[in-house]
Coordinates of C-alpha atoms in Angstrom, one line a residue:
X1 CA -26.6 -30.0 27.7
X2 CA -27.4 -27.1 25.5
X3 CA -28.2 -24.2 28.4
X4 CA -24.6 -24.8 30.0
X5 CA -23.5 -24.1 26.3
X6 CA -25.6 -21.1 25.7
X7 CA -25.0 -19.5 29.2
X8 CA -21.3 -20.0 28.6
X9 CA -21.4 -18.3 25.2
X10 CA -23.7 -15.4 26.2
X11 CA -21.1 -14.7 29.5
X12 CA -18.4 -15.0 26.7
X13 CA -20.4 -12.5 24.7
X14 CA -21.0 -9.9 27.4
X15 CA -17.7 -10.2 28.6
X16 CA -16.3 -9.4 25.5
X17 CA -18.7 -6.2 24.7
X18 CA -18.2 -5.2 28.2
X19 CA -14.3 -5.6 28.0
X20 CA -13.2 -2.2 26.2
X21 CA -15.5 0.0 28.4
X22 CA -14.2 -2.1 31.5
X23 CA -10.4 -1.3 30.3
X24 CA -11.5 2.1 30.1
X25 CA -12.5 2.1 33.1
X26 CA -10.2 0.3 35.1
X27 CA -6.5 1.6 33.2
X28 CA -7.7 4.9 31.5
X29 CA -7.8 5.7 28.0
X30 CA -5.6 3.6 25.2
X31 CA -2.5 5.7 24.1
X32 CA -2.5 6.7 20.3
X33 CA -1.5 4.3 18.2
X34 CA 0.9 4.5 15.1
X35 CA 0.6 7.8 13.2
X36 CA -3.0 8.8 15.2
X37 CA -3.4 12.4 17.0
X38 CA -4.6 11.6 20.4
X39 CA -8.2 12.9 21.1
X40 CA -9.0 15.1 23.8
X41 CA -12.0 13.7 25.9
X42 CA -15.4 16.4 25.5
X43 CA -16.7 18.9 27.2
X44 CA -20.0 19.2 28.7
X45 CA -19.9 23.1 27.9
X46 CA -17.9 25.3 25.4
X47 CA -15.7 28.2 26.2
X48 CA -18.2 30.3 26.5
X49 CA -19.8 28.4 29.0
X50 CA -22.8 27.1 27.1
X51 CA -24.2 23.6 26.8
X52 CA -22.2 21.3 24.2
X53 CA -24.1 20.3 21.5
X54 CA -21.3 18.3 20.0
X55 CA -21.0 16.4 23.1
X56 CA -22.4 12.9 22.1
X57 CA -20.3 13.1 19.0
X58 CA -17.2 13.7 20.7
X59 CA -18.0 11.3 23.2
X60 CA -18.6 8.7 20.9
X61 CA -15.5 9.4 18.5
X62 CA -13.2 9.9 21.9
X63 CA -14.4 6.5 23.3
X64 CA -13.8 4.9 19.6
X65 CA -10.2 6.0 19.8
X66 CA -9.4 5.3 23.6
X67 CA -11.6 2.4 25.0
X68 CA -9.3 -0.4 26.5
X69 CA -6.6 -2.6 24.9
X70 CA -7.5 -0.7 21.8
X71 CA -3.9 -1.0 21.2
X72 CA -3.7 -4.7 21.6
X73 CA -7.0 -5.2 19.6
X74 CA -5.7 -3.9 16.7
X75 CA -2.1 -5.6 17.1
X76 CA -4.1 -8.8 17.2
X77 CA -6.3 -7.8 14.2
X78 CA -3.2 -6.9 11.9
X79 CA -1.5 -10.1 13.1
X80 CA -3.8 -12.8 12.1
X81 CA -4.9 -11.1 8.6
X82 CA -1.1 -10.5 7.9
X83 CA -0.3 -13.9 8.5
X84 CA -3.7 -15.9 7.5
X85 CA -4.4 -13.6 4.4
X86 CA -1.3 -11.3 3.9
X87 CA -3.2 -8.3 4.1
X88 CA -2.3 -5.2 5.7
X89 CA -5.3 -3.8 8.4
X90 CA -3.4 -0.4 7.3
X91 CA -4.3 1.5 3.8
X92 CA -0.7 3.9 4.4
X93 CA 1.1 -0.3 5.2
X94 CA 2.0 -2.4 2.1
X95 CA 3.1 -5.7 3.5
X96 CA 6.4 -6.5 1.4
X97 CA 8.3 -9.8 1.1
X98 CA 10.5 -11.0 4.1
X99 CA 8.8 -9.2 6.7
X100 CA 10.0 -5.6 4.7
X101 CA 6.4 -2.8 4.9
X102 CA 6.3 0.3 2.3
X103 CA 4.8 2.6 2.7
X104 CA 1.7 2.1 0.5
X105 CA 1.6 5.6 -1.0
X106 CA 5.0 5.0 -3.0
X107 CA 3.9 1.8 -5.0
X108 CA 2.3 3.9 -7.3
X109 CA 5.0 6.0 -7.8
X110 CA 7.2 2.4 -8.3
X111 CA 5.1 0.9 -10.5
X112 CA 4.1 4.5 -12.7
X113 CA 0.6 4.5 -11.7
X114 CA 1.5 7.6 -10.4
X115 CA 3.8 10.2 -12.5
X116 CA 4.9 14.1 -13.1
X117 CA 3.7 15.4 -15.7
X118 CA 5.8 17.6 -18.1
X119 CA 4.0 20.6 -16.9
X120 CA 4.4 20.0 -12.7
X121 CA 8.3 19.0 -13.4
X122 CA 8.9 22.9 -15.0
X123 CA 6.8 24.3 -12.3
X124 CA 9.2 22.1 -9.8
X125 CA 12.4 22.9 -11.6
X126 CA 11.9 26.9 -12.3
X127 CA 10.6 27.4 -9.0
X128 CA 13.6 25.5 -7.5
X129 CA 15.7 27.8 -10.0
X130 CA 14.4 30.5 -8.9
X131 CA 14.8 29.9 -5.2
X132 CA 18.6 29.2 -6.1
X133 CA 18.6 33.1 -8.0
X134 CA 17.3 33.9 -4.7
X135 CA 19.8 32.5 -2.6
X136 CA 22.4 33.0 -4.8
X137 CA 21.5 36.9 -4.6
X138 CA 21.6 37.0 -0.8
X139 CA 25.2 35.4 -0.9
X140 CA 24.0 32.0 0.2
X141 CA 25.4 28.7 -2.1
X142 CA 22.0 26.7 -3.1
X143 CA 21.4 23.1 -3.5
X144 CA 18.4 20.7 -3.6
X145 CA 18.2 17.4 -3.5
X146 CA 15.4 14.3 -3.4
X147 CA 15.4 11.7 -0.6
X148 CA 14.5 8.6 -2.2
X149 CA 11.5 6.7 -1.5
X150 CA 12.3 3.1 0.3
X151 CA 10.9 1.2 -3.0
X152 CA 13.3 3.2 -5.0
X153 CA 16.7 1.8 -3.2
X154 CA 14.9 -1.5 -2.0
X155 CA 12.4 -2.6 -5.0
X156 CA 13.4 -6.5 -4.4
X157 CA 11.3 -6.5 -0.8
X158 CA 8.2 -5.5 -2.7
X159 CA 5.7 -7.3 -3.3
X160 CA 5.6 -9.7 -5.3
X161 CA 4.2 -9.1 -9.0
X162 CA 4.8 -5.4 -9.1
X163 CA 6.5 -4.4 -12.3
X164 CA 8.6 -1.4 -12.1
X165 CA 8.0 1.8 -14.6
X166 CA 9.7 2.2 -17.5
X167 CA 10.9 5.8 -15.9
X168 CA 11.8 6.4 -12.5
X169 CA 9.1 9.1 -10.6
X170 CA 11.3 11.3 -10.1
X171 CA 13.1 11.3 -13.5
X172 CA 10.8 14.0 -15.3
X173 CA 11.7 16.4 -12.2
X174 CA 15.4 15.8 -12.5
X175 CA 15.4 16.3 -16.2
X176 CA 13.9 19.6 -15.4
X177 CA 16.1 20.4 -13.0
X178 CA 19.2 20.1 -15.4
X179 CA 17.8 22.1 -18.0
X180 CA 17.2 24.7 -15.1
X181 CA 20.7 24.6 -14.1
X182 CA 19.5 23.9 -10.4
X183 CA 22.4 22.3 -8.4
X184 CA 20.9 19.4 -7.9
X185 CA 22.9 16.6 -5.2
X186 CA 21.7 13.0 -6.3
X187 CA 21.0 10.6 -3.8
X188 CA 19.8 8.1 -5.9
X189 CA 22.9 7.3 -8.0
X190 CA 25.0 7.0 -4.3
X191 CA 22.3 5.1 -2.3
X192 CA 21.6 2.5 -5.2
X193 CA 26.0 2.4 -5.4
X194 CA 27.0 2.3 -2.1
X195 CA 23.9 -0.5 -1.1
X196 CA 25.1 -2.9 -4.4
X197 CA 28.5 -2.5 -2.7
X198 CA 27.3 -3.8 1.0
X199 CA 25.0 -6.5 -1.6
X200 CA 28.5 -7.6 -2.6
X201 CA 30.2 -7.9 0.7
X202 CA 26.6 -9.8 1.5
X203 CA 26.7 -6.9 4.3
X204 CA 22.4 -7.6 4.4
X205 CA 22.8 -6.3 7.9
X206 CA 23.5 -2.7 7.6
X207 CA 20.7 -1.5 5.4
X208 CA 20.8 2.1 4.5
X209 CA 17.0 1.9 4.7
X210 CA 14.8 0.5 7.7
X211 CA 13.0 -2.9 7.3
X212 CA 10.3 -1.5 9.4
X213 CA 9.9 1.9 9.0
X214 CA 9.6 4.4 5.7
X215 CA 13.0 6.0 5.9
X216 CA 16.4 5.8 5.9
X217 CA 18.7 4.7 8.9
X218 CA 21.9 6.8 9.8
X219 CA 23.7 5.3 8.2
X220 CA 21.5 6.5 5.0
X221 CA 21.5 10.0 6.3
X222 CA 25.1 10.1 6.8
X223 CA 26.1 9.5 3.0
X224 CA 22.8 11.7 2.5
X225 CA 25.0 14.2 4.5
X226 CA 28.3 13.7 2.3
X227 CA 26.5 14.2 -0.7
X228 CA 25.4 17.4 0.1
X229 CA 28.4 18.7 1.1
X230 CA 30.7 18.1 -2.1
X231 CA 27.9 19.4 -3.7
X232 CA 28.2 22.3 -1.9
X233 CA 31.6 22.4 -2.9
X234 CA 32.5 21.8 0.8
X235 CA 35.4 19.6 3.1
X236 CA 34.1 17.5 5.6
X237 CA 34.4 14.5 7.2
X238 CA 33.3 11.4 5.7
X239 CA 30.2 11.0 7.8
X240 CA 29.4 7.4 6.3
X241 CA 32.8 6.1 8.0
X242 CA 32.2 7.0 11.4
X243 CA 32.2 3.7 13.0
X244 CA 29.3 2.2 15.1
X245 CA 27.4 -0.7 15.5
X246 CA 23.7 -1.5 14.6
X247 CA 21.3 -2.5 17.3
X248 CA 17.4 -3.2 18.0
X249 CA 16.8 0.8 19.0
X250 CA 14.3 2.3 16.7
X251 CA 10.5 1.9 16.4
X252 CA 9.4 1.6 13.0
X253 CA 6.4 4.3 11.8
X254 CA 4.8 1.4 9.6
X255 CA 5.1 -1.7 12.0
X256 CA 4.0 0.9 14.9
X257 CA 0.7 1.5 12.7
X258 CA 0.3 -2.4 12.4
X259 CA 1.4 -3.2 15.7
X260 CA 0.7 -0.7 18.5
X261 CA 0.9 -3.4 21.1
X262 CA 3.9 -4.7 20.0
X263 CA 7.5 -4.2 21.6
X264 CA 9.8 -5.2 18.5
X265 CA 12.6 -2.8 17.2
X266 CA 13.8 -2.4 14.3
X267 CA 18.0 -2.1 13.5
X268 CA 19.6 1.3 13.4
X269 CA 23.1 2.0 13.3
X270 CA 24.9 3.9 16.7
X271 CA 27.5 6.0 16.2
X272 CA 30.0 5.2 18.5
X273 CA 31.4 8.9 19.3
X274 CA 28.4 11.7 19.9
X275 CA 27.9 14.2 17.1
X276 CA 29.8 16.9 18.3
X277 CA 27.0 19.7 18.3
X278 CA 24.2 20.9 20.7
X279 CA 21.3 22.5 20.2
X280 CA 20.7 26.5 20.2
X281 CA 17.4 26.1 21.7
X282 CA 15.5 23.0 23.6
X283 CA 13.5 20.6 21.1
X284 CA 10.5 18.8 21.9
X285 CA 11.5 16.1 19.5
X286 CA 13.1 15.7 15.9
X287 CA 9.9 16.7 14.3
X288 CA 10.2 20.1 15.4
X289 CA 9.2 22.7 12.9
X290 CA 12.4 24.4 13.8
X291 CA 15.7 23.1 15.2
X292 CA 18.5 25.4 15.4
X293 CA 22.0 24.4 16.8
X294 CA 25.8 25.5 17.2
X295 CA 28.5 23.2 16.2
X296 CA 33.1 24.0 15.9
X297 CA 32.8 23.8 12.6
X298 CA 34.8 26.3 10.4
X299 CA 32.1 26.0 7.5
X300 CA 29.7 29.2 8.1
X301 CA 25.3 29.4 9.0
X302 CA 23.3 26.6 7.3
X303 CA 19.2 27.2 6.5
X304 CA 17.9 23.9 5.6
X305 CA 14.5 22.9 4.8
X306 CA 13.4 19.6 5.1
X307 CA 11.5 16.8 6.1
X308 CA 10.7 13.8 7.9
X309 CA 13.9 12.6 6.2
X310 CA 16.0 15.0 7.9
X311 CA 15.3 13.6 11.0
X312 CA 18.2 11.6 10.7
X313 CA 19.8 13.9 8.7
X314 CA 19.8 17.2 10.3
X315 CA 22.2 15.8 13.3
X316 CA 25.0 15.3 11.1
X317 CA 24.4 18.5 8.9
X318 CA 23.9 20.7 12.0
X319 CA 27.8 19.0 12.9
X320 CA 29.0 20.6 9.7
X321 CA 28.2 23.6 10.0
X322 CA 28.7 26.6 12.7
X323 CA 25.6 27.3 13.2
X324 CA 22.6 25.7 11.6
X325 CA 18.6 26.1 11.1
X326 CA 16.5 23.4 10.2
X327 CA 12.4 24.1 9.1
X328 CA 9.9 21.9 8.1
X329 CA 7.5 24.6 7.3
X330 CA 5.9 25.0 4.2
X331 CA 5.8 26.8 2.3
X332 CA 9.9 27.5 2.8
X333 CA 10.7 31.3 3.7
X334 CA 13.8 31.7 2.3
X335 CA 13.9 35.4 3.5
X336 CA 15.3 33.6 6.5
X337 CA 18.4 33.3 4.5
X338 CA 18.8 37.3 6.0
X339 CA 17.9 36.6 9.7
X340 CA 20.4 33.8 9.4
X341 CA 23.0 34.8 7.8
X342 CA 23.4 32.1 6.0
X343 CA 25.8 31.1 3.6
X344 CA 24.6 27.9 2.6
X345 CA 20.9 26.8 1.7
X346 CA 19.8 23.3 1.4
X347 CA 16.6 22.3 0.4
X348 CA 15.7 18.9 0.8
X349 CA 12.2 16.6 0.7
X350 CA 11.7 12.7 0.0
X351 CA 10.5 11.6 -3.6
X352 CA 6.9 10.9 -2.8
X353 CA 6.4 14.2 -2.2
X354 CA 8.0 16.1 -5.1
X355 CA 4.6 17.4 -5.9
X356 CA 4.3 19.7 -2.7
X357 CA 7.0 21.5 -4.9
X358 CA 4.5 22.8 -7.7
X359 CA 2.2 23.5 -4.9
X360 CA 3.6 25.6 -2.1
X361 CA 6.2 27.9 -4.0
X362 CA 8.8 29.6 -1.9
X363 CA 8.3 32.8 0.0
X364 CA 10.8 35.2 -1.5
X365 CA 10.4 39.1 -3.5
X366 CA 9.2 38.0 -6.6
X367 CA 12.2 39.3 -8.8
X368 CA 11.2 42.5 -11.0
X369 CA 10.9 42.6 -15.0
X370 CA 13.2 45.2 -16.7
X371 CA 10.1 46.6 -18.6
X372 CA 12.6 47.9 -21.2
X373 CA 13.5 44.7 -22.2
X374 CA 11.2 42.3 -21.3
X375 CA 10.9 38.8 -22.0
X376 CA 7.7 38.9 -24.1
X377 CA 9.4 41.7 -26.2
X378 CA 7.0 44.4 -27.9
X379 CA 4.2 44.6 -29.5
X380 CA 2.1 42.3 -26.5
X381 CA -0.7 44.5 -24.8
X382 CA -3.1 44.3 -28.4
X383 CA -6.4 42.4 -28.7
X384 CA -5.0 39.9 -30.7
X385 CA -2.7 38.7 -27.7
X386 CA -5.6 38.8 -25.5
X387 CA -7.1 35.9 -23.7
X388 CA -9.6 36.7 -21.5
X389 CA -11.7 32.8 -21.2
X390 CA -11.4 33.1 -17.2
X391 CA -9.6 33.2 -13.9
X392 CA -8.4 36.2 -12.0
X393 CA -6.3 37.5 -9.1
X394 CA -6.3 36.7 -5.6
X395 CA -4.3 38.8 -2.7
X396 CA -3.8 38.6 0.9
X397 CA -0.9 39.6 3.2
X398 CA 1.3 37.2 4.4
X399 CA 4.0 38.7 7.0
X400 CA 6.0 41.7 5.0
X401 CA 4.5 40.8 1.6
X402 CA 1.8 40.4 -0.4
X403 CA 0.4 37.3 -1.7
X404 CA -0.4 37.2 -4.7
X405 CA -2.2 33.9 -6.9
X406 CA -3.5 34.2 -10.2
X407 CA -5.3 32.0 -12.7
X408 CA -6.1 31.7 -16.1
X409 CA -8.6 29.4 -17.9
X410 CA -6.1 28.5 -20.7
X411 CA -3.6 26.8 -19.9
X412 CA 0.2 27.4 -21.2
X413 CA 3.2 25.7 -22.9
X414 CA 4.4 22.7 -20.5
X415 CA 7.8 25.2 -20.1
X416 CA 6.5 28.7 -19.9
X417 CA 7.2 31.2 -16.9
X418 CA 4.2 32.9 -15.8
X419 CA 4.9 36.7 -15.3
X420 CA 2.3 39.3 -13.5
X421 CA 2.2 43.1 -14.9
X422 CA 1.0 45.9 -13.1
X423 CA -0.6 48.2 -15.7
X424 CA -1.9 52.1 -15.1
X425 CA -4.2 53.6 -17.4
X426 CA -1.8 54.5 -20.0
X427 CA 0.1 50.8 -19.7
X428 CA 2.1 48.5 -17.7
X429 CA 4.4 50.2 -14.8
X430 CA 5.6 47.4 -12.9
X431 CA 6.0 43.5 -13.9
X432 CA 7.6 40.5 -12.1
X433 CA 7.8 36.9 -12.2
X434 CA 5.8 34.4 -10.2
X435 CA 6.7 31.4 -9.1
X436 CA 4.4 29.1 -11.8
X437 CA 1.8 26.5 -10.0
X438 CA 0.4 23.1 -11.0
X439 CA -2.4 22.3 -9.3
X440 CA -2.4 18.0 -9.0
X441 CA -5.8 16.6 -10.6
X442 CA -6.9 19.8 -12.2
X443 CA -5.1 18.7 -15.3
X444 CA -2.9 21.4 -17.6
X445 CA -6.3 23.8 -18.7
X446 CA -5.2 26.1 -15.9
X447 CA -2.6 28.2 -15.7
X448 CA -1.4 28.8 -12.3
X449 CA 1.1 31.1 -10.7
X450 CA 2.2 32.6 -6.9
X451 CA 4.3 35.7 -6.0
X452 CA 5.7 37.7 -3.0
X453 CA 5.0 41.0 -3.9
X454 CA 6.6 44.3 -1.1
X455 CA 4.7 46.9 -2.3
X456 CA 1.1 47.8 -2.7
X457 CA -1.3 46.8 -5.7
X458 CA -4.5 46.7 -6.5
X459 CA -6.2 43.1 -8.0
X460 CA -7.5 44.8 -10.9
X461 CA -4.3 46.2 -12.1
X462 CA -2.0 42.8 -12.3
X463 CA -2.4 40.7 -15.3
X464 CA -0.7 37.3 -15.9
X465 CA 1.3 37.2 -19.2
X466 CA 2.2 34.0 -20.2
X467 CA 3.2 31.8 -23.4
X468 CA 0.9 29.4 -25.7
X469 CA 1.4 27.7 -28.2
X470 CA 4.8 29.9 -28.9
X471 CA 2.8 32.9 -28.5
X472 CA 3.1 35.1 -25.7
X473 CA -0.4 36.1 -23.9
X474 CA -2.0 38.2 -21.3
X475 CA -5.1 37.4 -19.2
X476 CA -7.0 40.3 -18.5
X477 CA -7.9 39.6 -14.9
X478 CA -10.7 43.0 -15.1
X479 CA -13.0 44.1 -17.1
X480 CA -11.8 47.7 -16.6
X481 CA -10.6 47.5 -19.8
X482 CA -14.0 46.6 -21.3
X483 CA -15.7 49.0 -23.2
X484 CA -19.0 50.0 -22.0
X485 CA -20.6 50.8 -25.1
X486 CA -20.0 47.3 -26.9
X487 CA -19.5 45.5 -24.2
X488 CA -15.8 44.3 -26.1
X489 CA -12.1 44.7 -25.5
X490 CA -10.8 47.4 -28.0
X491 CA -9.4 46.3 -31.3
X492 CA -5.7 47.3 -31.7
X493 CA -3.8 48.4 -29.0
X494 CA -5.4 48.5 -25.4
X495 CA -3.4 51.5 -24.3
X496 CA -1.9 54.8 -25.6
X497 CA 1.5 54.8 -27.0
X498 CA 1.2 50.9 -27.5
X499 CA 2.8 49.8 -30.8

């Protein structure tokens, strides 16, 4: 009685080893599934026409990512240890209460595991203020603004046991931000008001946030989209009122990382008129790094950066305004405000991702120092001022300008600005201010900064000037100003005619 057994269980076996390579085979490669990039099968040669010696490598990653039912395999895998074990098969999928998914990344920011610190809210803040200078400077009103994460409008889905932090993630950057004098439109305060007043009405079924999916529905984007214009100080129709319906249309990101295989929807809201705009050029899809369009509208050009939040959202802004651009490039190139002609810049981005902000400053002319009255006063370029522990200047060019990024192994007062002199022999002749950097798990020791320079400059001539401890300083970033006898910066003043 046992052989029947055994040869039944070693067919089973085969079968199932054979089964992938057989699907393969038979119905072609499995389509991506979630959030993957699809992989291109290999090559036996390379361009050049020589033999491949990355072949068996790429064969063997290809196959892992395309052999048969892949997609179904991994549905089935996500099913039974979300159901047996509630566990999620996905590290970026937190399985929440009620069949609600997060996206895992923000529970830390929920819970405070994850925070700004003082420093990387200023860098956020002064960048963002001086982005708005920019703008402002160019004729173009400014405005920023934070799309909220899910957990942050929809904590009582979450897990069960996590305990909220005492202060919201984004609270340090906001804080900033008013101290700045950045116009800054709050989505928070109106998601949170106008959700506790569907609560009320027990209106569960028109979320302003997907059950399946990390963002916001239209309904979301479209008070999103009112916000931003009365901050902008603009009329416009109440987009949140348009009427529509909500339906089983959209695929959620999260569930589609769980669930390939699967053919649920989650709800989104229809509007039952089009948005009355079209598009100035074809898109591929909404992810587009650009999206430019044409609308009626009497309020004049829009340049918008954003991101995956202004999917949703760009529709309805790009029906407010005449004409509109929309980039998800980074870092954002606010010199298109010119090519534009914009008079209106938004800048939005989704809370997870604040620190992107202290990262990848703005591309912009780094705005000049009046040397006559600078900020540090007099009295700076002496020894005693100097601090010369580390770091230096890099710089490449980057379209029109050049790039410039500079370090220095102290690190400054959590709300300094971080200025870069050009100095001659006899002294400084040009200074400007950068855009000031925080570099996430490097810590505060460093002081970072980033600027768009337009004319020429040698690395050995720009010095960062910055404050500590109340004290302004300058980083030597050369030791052209070394003397070669003693090996020592002079004592006193380190150039002619210096008080």
């Amino acid at each position: 009685m046992k052989k029947p057994f055994h040869f039944l269980f070693s067919a089973l076996f085969i079968l199932a080893c054979l089964l992938p390579g057989l699907g393969l085979f038979l119905f072609g490669p499995s389509p991506a599934a979630g959030n993957e990039t699809p992989v291109q099968p290999p090559s036996l040669t390379t361009s050049t026409g020589s033999f491949n010696t990355e072949f068996l490598s790429q064969a063997s990653d290809w196959f892992s990512r395309s052999f048969g039912f892949r997609r179904e395999l991994i549905t089935a895998d996500s099913a039974l240890k979300a159901s047996v074990f509630r566990t999620s098969t996905q590290s970026l999928v937190s399985l929440g209460q009620e069949d609600w998914l997060y996206y895992a990344e923000t529970l830390d920011d929920f819970t405070g595991a994850d925070t700004l610190s003082p420093r990387q809210a200023y860098c956020i803040a002064h960048s963002l203020k001086l982005a708005q200078d920019y703008a402002q400077s160019q004729g173009a009103a400014f405005v920023f603004t934070i799309a909220p994460n899910k957990a942050s409008i929809y904590p009582e889905h979450l897990p069960s046991g996590l305990a909220p932090a005492a202060q919201e993630y984004s609270a340090p950057a906001v804080e900033a931000l008013a101290q700045e004098g950045v116009n800054y439109a709050d989505l928070f305060t109106a998601l949170r008001a106008r959700k506790e007043e569907l609560d009320t009405l027990r209106n569960f079924g028109e979320p302003l946030y997907f059950t399946l999916d990390s963002h916001w529905t239209n309904r979301g984007a479209a008070l999103g989209h009112d916000v931003l214009l009365e901050a902008l100080g603009l009329p416009g129709e109440d987009a949140f009122a348009k009427p529509g319906q909500y339906g089983p249309s959209h695929r959620g990101d999260l569930y589609d990382m769980l669930y390939p295989a699967s053919s649920r929807l989650d709800y989104e809201f229809a509007f039952q008129e089009p948005l009355a705009f079209a598009y100035a050029r074809p898109i591929r899809d909404v992810d587009d790094l650009r999206i430019e369009t044409t609308s009626a509208s009497q309020n004049g050009p829009l340049l918008m950066f954003r991101d995956s939040f202004g999917n949703a959202l760009h529709s309805l802004m790009a029906e407010s305004f005449s004409t509109a651009r929309f980039s998800r490039a980074m870092p954002y190139d606010l010199t298109q405000l010119a090519e534009t002609r914009a008079q209106y810049a938004v800048v939005e981005i989704v809370e997870r991702n604040l620190p992107l902000l202290a990262e990848a400053p703005f591309i912009f002319p780094a705005p000049e120092v009046d040397l006559e009255n600078p900020p540090w006063g007099t009295g700076l370029f002496h020894s005693e001022n100097l601090t010369t522990e580390g770091g230096g200047v890099a710089i490449e060019q980057a379209g029109a300008y050049l790039r410039v990024t500079a370090s220095a192994t102290p690190g400054c007062d959590t709300d300094s600005p971080v200025y870069l002199v050009k100095v001659g022999p006899t002294g400084p002749i040009a200074a400007w201010e950068a855009q000031p950097s925080f570099m996430a798990g490097i810590g505060e020791e460093i002081t970072y900064c980033t600027a768009y320079l337009e004319e020429e400059v040698e690395e050995e001539a720009l010095h960062m000037v910055f404050r500590q401890n109340g004290q302004w300083k300058l980083a030597l970033s050369h030791e052209r100003y070394m003397d070669t006898d003693s090996g020592s910066f002079p004592e006193g003043a380190l150039f002619p005619g210096e008080d």
